[in-house]
Coordinates of C-alpha atoms in Angstrom, one line a residue:
Chain P
M5 CA 0.0 0.0 0.0
E6 CA 3.1 2.2 0.1
N7 CA 2.4 3.8 -3.3
V8 CA -1.3 4.4 -2.7
K9 CA -2.3 8.1 -2.4
I10 CA -4.8 8.4 0.5
D11 CA -7.3 11.3 0.2
K12 CA -8.9 11.0 3.6
T13 CA -8.0 9.3 6.9
I14 CA -10.6 8.4 9.5
D15 CA -9.1 7.7 12.9
A16 CA -11.7 5.5 14.5
R17 CA -9.3 4.1 17.1
G18 CA -11.1 4.3 20.5
S19 CA -14.5 4.5 18.8
A20 CA -16.8 1.9 20.5
C21 CA -19.9 3.6 19.2
P22 CA -20.6 4.2 16.3
G23 CA -17.4 2.2 15.6
P24 CA -15.0 2.0 12.7
M25 CA -17.4 0.3 10.3
M26 CA -20.1 2.9 10.7
E27 CA -17.4 5.6 10.4
A28 CA -16.2 4.0 7.2
I29 CA -19.8 3.9 5.7
R30 CA -20.2 7.6 6.7
A31 CA -17.0 8.6 5.0
I32 CA -17.6 6.6 1.9
K33 CA -21.2 8.0 1.6
A34 CA -19.9 11.6 1.8
A35 CA -17.0 11.2 -0.5
P36 CA -16.9 11.7 -4.3
V37 CA -16.4 8.6 -6.5
G38 CA -12.7 7.8 -6.8
T39 CA -11.8 8.9 -3.3
V40 CA -9.3 6.7 -1.4
I41 CA -10.2 6.5 2.3
E42 CA -8.1 5.0 5.1
V43 CA -9.8 3.8 8.3
L44 CA -7.7 3.3 11.3
S45 CA -9.2 0.8 13.8
A46 CA -7.9 -0.7 17.0
D47 CA -10.5 -3.5 16.6
K48 CA -9.2 -6.5 14.7
G49 CA -12.8 -7.3 13.8
S50 CA -12.8 -4.3 11.4
T51 CA -10.3 -6.2 9.2
N52 CA -13.1 -8.6 8.3
D53 CA -16.2 -6.4 8.7
I54 CA -15.2 -3.4 6.6
P55 CA -13.9 -5.6 3.6
A56 CA -17.1 -7.7 3.8
W57 CA -19.3 -4.5 3.4
V58 CA -17.1 -3.0 0.8
K59 CA -17.3 -6.2 -1.3
K60 CA -21.1 -6.4 -0.8
V61 CA -21.6 -2.8 -2.0
G62 CA -19.1 -3.0 -4.8
H63 CA -16.4 -0.7 -3.7
E64 CA -12.7 -1.6 -3.8
L65 CA -10.6 -2.8 -0.9
V66 CA -7.1 -1.4 -1.6
G67 CA -5.4 -3.1 1.3
I68 CA -5.1 -3.8 5.0
E69 CA -1.9 -3.2 7.0
E70 CA -1.2 -4.1 10.6
R71 CA 0.6 -1.4 12.6
D72 CA 1.5 -0.9 16.2
G73 CA -1.6 -2.1 18.0
Y74 CA -4.0 -1.0 15.2
W75 CA -4.9 -1.7 11.6
S76 CA -5.1 0.6 8.5
I77 CA -7.9 -0.4 6.1
V78 CA -7.8 1.4 2.8
V79 CA -10.9 1.5 0.6
K80 CA -11.6 3.2 -2.8
K81 CA -15.1 4.4 -3.6
V82 CA -15.7 3.3 -7.2
K83 CA -19.4 4.0 -7.8
Chain W
M4 CA -12.0 45.1 28.8
P5 CA -13.8 42.0 30.0
K6 CA -13.0 38.6 28.6
R7 CA -15.8 37.6 26.2
I8 CA -17.0 34.1 26.0
V9 CA -19.5 33.4 23.1
I10 CA -21.4 30.1 23.0
V11 CA -23.1 29.3 19.7
G12 CA -25.9 26.9 20.3
G13 CA -28.5 26.5 23.1
G14 CA -28.9 22.7 23.1
A15 CA -27.7 20.4 25.9
G16 CA -24.0 21.0 25.3
G17 CA -24.2 24.8 25.0
T18 CA -26.6 25.2 27.9
I19 CA -24.7 23.0 30.3
S20 CA -21.4 24.6 29.5
A21 CA -22.8 28.1 29.9
N22 CA -24.3 27.4 33.3
L23 CA -21.2 25.7 34.6
L24 CA -19.1 28.6 33.4
A25 CA -21.4 31.0 35.1
R26 CA -21.0 29.2 38.3
N27 CA -17.3 28.8 38.1
L28 CA -16.8 32.5 37.1
Y29 CA -19.5 34.0 39.3
R30 CA -17.3 36.6 40.9
E31 CA -15.7 37.6 37.6
L32 CA -19.2 37.9 36.0
V33 CA -20.5 40.1 38.8
R34 CA -17.4 42.3 38.6
G35 CA -17.8 42.7 34.8
E36 CA -14.4 41.0 34.2
V37 CA -16.0 38.2 32.1
V38 CA -19.1 38.3 29.8
I39 CA -20.9 35.2 28.6
N40 CA -23.1 35.6 25.5
M41 CA -25.2 32.7 24.2
I42 CA -26.4 32.9 20.6
T43 CA -29.1 30.4 19.6
N44 CA -31.8 29.8 17.0
T45 CA -35.0 29.3 19.1
P46 CA -36.4 30.6 22.4
E47 CA -37.4 27.0 23.3
H48 CA -35.2 24.2 24.6
I49 CA -36.4 20.7 23.8
Y50 CA -35.4 17.5 25.6
Q51 CA -34.9 15.4 22.5
P52 CA -34.8 11.9 24.1
G53 CA -38.5 12.7 24.9
F54 CA -39.5 12.2 21.2
L55 CA -39.3 8.4 21.7
Y56 CA -42.0 8.6 24.4
I57 CA -44.1 11.1 22.4
V58 CA -44.5 8.3 19.8
F59 CA -46.2 6.1 22.3
D60 CA -48.2 8.7 24.2
K61 CA -45.9 8.2 27.2
I62 CA -44.9 11.9 27.6
R63 CA -46.8 15.0 26.6
P64 CA -45.0 17.6 24.5
N65 CA -45.2 20.3 27.2
E66 CA -43.1 18.0 29.4
I67 CA -40.1 18.2 27.1
I68 CA -40.1 21.9 26.3
R69 CA -38.8 24.8 28.5
Q70 CA -38.0 28.4 27.7
Q71 CA -34.2 28.7 27.2
K72 CA -34.1 31.9 29.2
D73 CA -35.5 30.0 32.2
L74 CA -32.7 27.5 32.1
L75 CA -29.8 29.9 32.0
D76 CA -28.1 31.5 34.9
P77 CA -29.2 35.2 34.9
H78 CA -25.6 36.4 34.4
I79 CA -25.6 34.8 30.9
N80 CA -26.8 37.1 28.0
L81 CA -29.1 35.2 25.7
F82 CA -29.6 36.3 22.0
I83 CA -32.2 34.5 19.9
D84 CA -30.5 35.3 16.6
P85 CA -29.2 32.5 14.5
A86 CA -25.4 32.6 13.8
K87 CA -24.7 33.1 10.1
K88 CA -20.9 33.1 10.0
I89 CA -18.1 32.4 12.4
D90 CA -15.1 34.4 11.5
R91 CA -12.2 32.6 13.2
E92 CA -9.5 34.9 11.9
N93 CA -11.2 38.0 13.4
N94 CA -12.7 36.2 16.4
V95 CA -16.3 37.3 15.7
V96 CA -19.6 35.6 15.2
I97 CA -22.0 37.3 12.8
T98 CA -25.7 36.6 13.1
E99 CA -28.6 36.7 10.6
S100 CA -29.7 40.0 12.0
G101 CA -26.3 41.4 11.1
K102 CA -25.1 41.9 14.6
E103 CA -21.5 41.0 15.5
Y104 CA -20.4 39.2 18.6
P105 CA -16.7 39.4 19.2
Y106 CA -15.1 36.8 21.4
D107 CA -11.9 35.9 23.2
Y108 CA -13.2 32.3 23.6
L109 CA -15.8 30.6 21.5
I110 CA -17.7 27.4 22.3
V111 CA -19.3 25.9 19.2
A112 CA -22.3 23.7 20.1
T113 CA -24.4 24.0 17.0
G114 CA -25.5 20.3 17.0
S115 CA -26.9 18.3 14.1
K116 CA -30.1 18.2 12.1
T117 CA -31.9 15.5 10.2
V118 CA -31.4 15.4 6.4
P119 CA -34.0 13.0 5.2
E120 CA -33.8 14.6 1.8
E121 CA -30.5 12.8 1.3
I122 CA -32.6 9.6 0.8
P123 CA -34.9 10.1 -2.2
G124 CA -38.5 9.2 -1.3
L125 CA -37.9 9.0 2.5
K126 CA -39.9 12.2 3.4
E127 CA -42.8 11.1 1.3
G128 CA -42.7 7.4 2.1
G129 CA -41.4 7.1 5.7
H130 CA -42.0 8.2 9.2
M131 CA -39.3 9.5 11.6
F132 CA -39.1 10.5 15.3
Y133 CA -36.1 12.8 15.5
T134 CA -38.1 16.0 15.7
L135 CA -41.2 16.8 17.7
E136 CA -43.3 17.2 14.6
D137 CA -42.1 13.9 13.1
A138 CA -42.7 12.1 16.4
K139 CA -46.3 13.3 16.6
K140 CA -46.9 12.3 12.9
L141 CA -45.6 8.8 13.7
R142 CA -47.8 8.6 16.8
D143 CA -50.8 9.5 14.7
A144 CA -49.8 6.9 12.0
L145 CA -49.5 4.2 14.7
R146 CA -53.0 5.0 15.9
E147 CA -54.3 4.4 12.4
F148 CA -52.1 1.4 11.6
K149 CA -54.2 -1.8 11.1
G150 CA -51.3 -4.3 10.6
G151 CA -48.6 -5.4 8.2
R152 CA -44.9 -5.2 8.0
V153 CA -43.2 -2.4 10.1
V154 CA -39.7 -1.8 8.9
I155 CA -37.2 0.1 11.2
T156 CA -34.2 1.4 9.2
V157 CA -31.2 3.5 10.0
G158 CA -29.4 6.3 8.1
V159 CA -25.7 7.2 8.5
P160 CA -24.6 9.2 10.4
H161 CA -27.3 9.5 13.1
K162 CA -27.5 10.7 16.6
C163 CA -28.7 8.7 19.6
P164 CA -27.3 5.3 18.4
V165 CA -29.5 3.3 20.9
A166 CA -32.8 4.8 19.6
P167 CA -33.3 2.3 16.8
L168 CA -33.2 -0.6 19.2
E169 CA -35.3 1.2 21.8
I170 CA -38.1 2.0 19.4
T171 CA -38.1 -1.6 18.1
F172 CA -38.5 -3.0 21.6
M173 CA -41.1 -0.3 22.4
L174 CA -43.0 -1.0 19.2
Y175 CA -43.1 -4.7 20.2
D176 CA -44.7 -3.8 23.6
Y177 CA -47.0 -1.3 21.9
F178 CA -48.4 -3.9 19.5
K179 CA -48.6 -6.5 22.3
E180 CA -50.7 -4.1 24.4
K181 CA -53.0 -3.5 21.4
N182 CA -53.3 -7.3 20.8
M183 CA -51.9 -6.7 17.3
L184 CA -48.8 -9.0 17.3
D185 CA -50.6 -11.6 15.1
N186 CA -51.1 -8.9 12.4
V187 CA -47.8 -7.2 12.7
E188 CA -44.3 -8.2 11.5
L189 CA -41.5 -6.2 12.9
F190 CA -38.5 -6.0 10.6
Y191 CA -35.3 -4.2 11.8
T192 CA -32.4 -3.2 9.6
Y193 CA -29.0 -1.9 10.6
P194 CA -26.1 -0.4 8.5
I195 CA -23.2 -2.6 9.8
N196 CA -22.9 -6.3 10.2
R197 CA -24.7 -6.7 13.5
L198 CA -27.7 -5.3 15.4
H199 CA -26.0 -2.5 17.1
A200 CA -22.7 -0.6 16.9
L201 CA -21.8 -1.7 20.4
E202 CA -20.9 -5.4 20.0
P203 CA -22.0 -6.5 23.6
V204 CA -25.3 -4.7 23.1
S205 CA -25.7 -6.5 19.7
N206 CA -24.9 -9.8 21.3
W207 CA -27.5 -9.2 23.9
A208 CA -30.1 -8.1 21.4
V209 CA -30.0 -11.1 19.1
P210 CA -31.7 -13.6 21.5
Q211 CA -34.1 -10.8 22.5
F212 CA -35.1 -10.3 18.9
E213 CA -35.5 -14.1 18.4
K214 CA -37.6 -14.4 21.5
R215 CA -40.0 -11.8 20.2
G216 CA -40.0 -12.9 16.6
I217 CA -38.4 -9.7 15.4
K218 CA -36.8 -10.2 12.0
Y219 CA -33.7 -8.4 10.9
E220 CA -31.3 -7.7 8.1
V221 CA -27.8 -6.3 8.7
M222 CA -25.5 -4.5 6.3
F223 CA -28.6 -2.7 5.0
N224 CA -28.1 1.0 4.1
M225 CA -31.2 2.6 2.7
E226 CA -30.4 4.4 -0.6
T227 CA -33.8 5.2 -2.1
I228 CA -37.5 4.7 -1.1
D229 CA -40.3 4.2 -3.6
P230 CA -43.3 5.6 -1.6
E231 CA -45.8 4.3 -4.2
K232 CA -44.7 0.7 -4.2
K233 CA -43.6 0.9 -0.6
I234 CA -40.2 -0.6 -1.2
I235 CA -36.8 0.4 0.3
Y236 CA -33.8 -0.1 -1.9
S237 CA -30.4 -0.5 -0.2
M238 CA -26.9 0.4 -1.2
E239 CA -26.1 -3.3 -0.9
G240 CA -28.5 -4.1 -3.7
T241 CA -31.3 -5.6 -1.7
E242 CA -34.9 -4.4 -1.4
L243 CA -37.5 -4.6 1.3
N244 CA -41.3 -4.1 1.2
Y245 CA -43.0 -2.3 4.0
D246 CA -46.4 -1.2 5.2
L247 CA -45.1 1.2 7.7
L248 CA -41.6 2.6 7.5
I249 CA -39.9 4.1 10.5
A250 CA -36.6 5.5 9.7
V251 CA -33.8 7.1 11.6
P252 CA -32.8 9.7 9.0
P253 CA -29.2 10.6 8.2
H254 CA -27.9 13.7 10.0
S255 CA -25.6 16.6 9.1
G256 CA -24.1 19.4 11.1
A257 CA -25.3 23.0 11.1
K258 CA -25.3 25.2 8.0
V259 CA -23.3 27.9 9.7
I260 CA -20.4 25.5 10.1
E261 CA -20.1 24.7 6.4
E262 CA -20.7 28.3 5.4
S263 CA -17.9 29.4 7.7
G264 CA -15.6 26.8 6.2
M265 CA -15.2 25.0 9.5
G266 CA -15.9 21.5 8.4
D267 CA -17.4 19.2 5.8
K268 CA -21.1 18.4 6.3
G269 CA -21.1 20.7 9.3
W270 CA -18.7 18.6 11.5
V271 CA -15.8 20.5 13.0
P272 CA -12.4 18.8 13.1
T273 CA -11.8 18.5 16.9
D274 CA -9.0 17.4 19.2
K275 CA -10.4 14.3 20.9
R276 CA -8.8 15.1 24.3
T277 CA -8.8 18.9 24.6
L278 CA -11.9 19.5 22.5
H279 CA -10.2 22.4 20.8
A280 CA -11.2 23.1 17.2
E281 CA -8.1 21.9 15.3
G282 CA -5.7 24.8 14.9
Y283 CA -7.6 27.2 17.3
D284 CA -6.8 27.2 21.0
N285 CA -9.5 29.7 21.8
I286 CA -12.3 27.7 20.1
Y287 CA -13.9 24.6 21.8
V288 CA -16.3 22.3 20.1
I289 CA -18.8 20.1 21.9
G290 CA -21.7 17.7 21.2
D291 CA -22.8 16.5 17.8
T292 CA -20.8 19.3 16.2
T293 CA -17.4 17.5 16.5
N294 CA -16.1 15.2 13.9
L295 CA -15.0 12.7 16.6
P296 CA -15.9 9.1 16.0
I297 CA -18.0 8.9 19.1
S298 CA -21.7 8.7 19.8
K299 CA -23.7 11.8 18.8
A300 CA -25.8 11.9 21.9
G301 CA -26.9 14.3 24.7
S302 CA -24.8 12.3 27.1
T303 CA -21.7 13.0 25.0
A304 CA -22.5 16.7 24.9
H305 CA -23.0 16.7 28.6
F306 CA -19.7 15.2 29.5
E307 CA -17.9 17.3 26.9
A308 CA -19.6 20.4 28.4
D309 CA -18.2 19.5 31.8
V310 CA -14.7 19.3 30.4
V311 CA -14.9 22.5 28.4
A312 CA -16.4 24.5 31.2
E313 CA -13.7 23.3 33.6
R314 CA -10.9 23.9 31.1
L315 CA -12.0 27.3 30.2
S316 CA -12.6 28.4 33.8
I317 CA -9.1 27.3 34.8
E318 CA -7.6 29.0 31.7
L319 CA -9.3 32.3 32.6
L320 CA -8.5 32.1 36.3
E321 CA -5.2 30.3 36.6
G322 CA -3.6 29.9 33.1
K323 CA -3.3 26.5 31.4
S324 CA -5.6 23.6 32.2
S325 CA -4.8 19.9 32.1
V326 CA -8.4 18.7 32.2
E327 CA -9.2 16.4 29.2
Y328 CA -12.1 14.5 27.8
D329 CA -11.7 10.7 28.0
G330 CA -14.5 9.8 25.6
K331 CA -17.1 9.1 28.3
V332 CA -20.6 8.3 27.2
V333 CA -23.4 6.9 29.3
C334 CA -26.7 5.7 27.8
F335 CA -29.8 4.2 29.1
V336 CA -31.4 1.7 26.7
E337 CA -35.1 1.1 26.9
T338 CA -35.8 -2.5 26.2
G339 CA -39.6 -2.2 26.1
F340 CA -42.2 -0.3 28.2
D341 CA -41.1 -1.8 31.5
E342 CA -37.4 -2.5 31.5
A343 CA -34.2 -0.8 30.5
T344 CA -30.4 -1.5 30.5
Y345 CA -27.5 0.9 30.7
V346 CA -24.1 1.2 29.1
W347 CA -21.1 3.4 29.7
F348 CA -17.8 3.5 27.9
N349 CA -14.9 5.7 27.0
Y350 CA -12.0 5.8 24.6
D351 CA -10.2 3.0 26.5
T352 CA -13.0 1.0 28.2
P353 CA -15.5 -1.0 26.1
P354 CA -19.1 -1.1 27.2
N355 CA -20.5 -3.9 29.3
P356 CA -24.3 -3.7 29.4
T357 CA -26.1 -4.7 32.6
P358 CA -29.1 -7.1 32.5
P359 CA -32.3 -5.1 31.8
S360 CA -34.4 -4.3 34.9
R361 CA -37.4 -2.3 36.0
M362 CA -35.2 -0.2 38.2
L363 CA -33.1 1.0 35.3
H364 CA -36.3 1.8 33.4
W365 CA -37.5 3.9 36.4
M366 CA -34.1 5.6 36.5
K367 CA -34.5 6.5 32.8
L368 CA -38.0 7.9 33.5
G369 CA -36.6 9.8 36.4
Y370 CA -33.8 11.2 34.3
N371 CA -36.3 12.4 31.8
R372 CA -37.3 14.9 34.5
L373 CA -33.9 15.4 36.1
Y374 CA -32.5 16.5 32.7
W375 CA -33.7 20.0 33.6
L376 CA -31.2 20.0 36.5
S377 CA -28.5 18.8 34.1
A378 CA -29.3 21.6 31.7
R379 CA -28.9 24.1 34.6
G380 CA -25.5 22.6 35.5
I381 CA -26.7 21.2 38.8
L382 CA -26.7 17.4 38.1

């Protein structure tokens, strides 16, 4: 993911409610098509949940990266 | 020259912070060394959690409305004059009447509003309960409802994240009381992959839904509504028929925020600990107005107001403050007409809901009245 240009980062670490996945949906809804959005989550479950939703809706999962105690999940809005 | 504090917004966050500041800075206010000006849109203050009870005739509208001037400490100046522009470079708020309110410190508590127009067909085809008018309309529709499928669906982002579950459980008890359960199918949808954002609450809710026969679909984000055919189309490509649609509409922040260039969709980038507007040490942001990934709820606004009032008082009286917001949120969750549960959490502590009880339900009913003490900065 090193070469990916991220347009917007959502830091959802420490977000119990609404949580990283809801924050991801909110950001994707509000962004123009083509936007690359990074969601930071301290919840490992996000690495399954967010990609599952992205696949269902038809956006693109750019990648997932584990960092120091949290995960970066990068998504591109394609429609 | 007195230090001027301007508070934009007279909801829970603005009102609590104003009253706490007035108490902390009582001597300075009396001596004219500090001035607190509140600018807000309406002369009335509404306790919004009451809307849920309006739907079921459990609370009368006059119980959830007070005059804003009656809630404020008399040392606070109240101006009913909507803010039109916040000029951060010149430290001044300009109102629709053209008046200018210069400030040394600003608290932005402009809240959020429903934007059902973001979902084509929702206004025409669905009911909501996030304004007094909408709650009354839903109440009237329920009185007329003869049976069929009731769909509860949820927009993103939205405030009061427990409300979708609460109204579902209360609808079940309502139809049970009316002996209508044989004619009614309750169908709940939720945007993410479980029944509620809080995983422990979701885990608790699944068997409760199954026990009551409440159907559900997760990862369902309404995209458009066809009011004629009574169908909801989701972003995920599915569709759902309804006879009565009850929607939590998507929300956005206040117009003045976007028009002042302070944040997309009216949400202000905010430091999660100090609650400063990013880049401005003399501007605090509280409640729904922040862009923080935490619950948009009166409880959040309340705890943030405590922090901001404390920080600002210490800054004015003693210099820098070390008081910070830890992300605390406390929510009662009605689980029907007779019982409730309760969750609290912060940035570091996940929620752990307690088993529902009548006692917690009574506490919630009690808090519906005690709120007026919270607004006054007493509780």
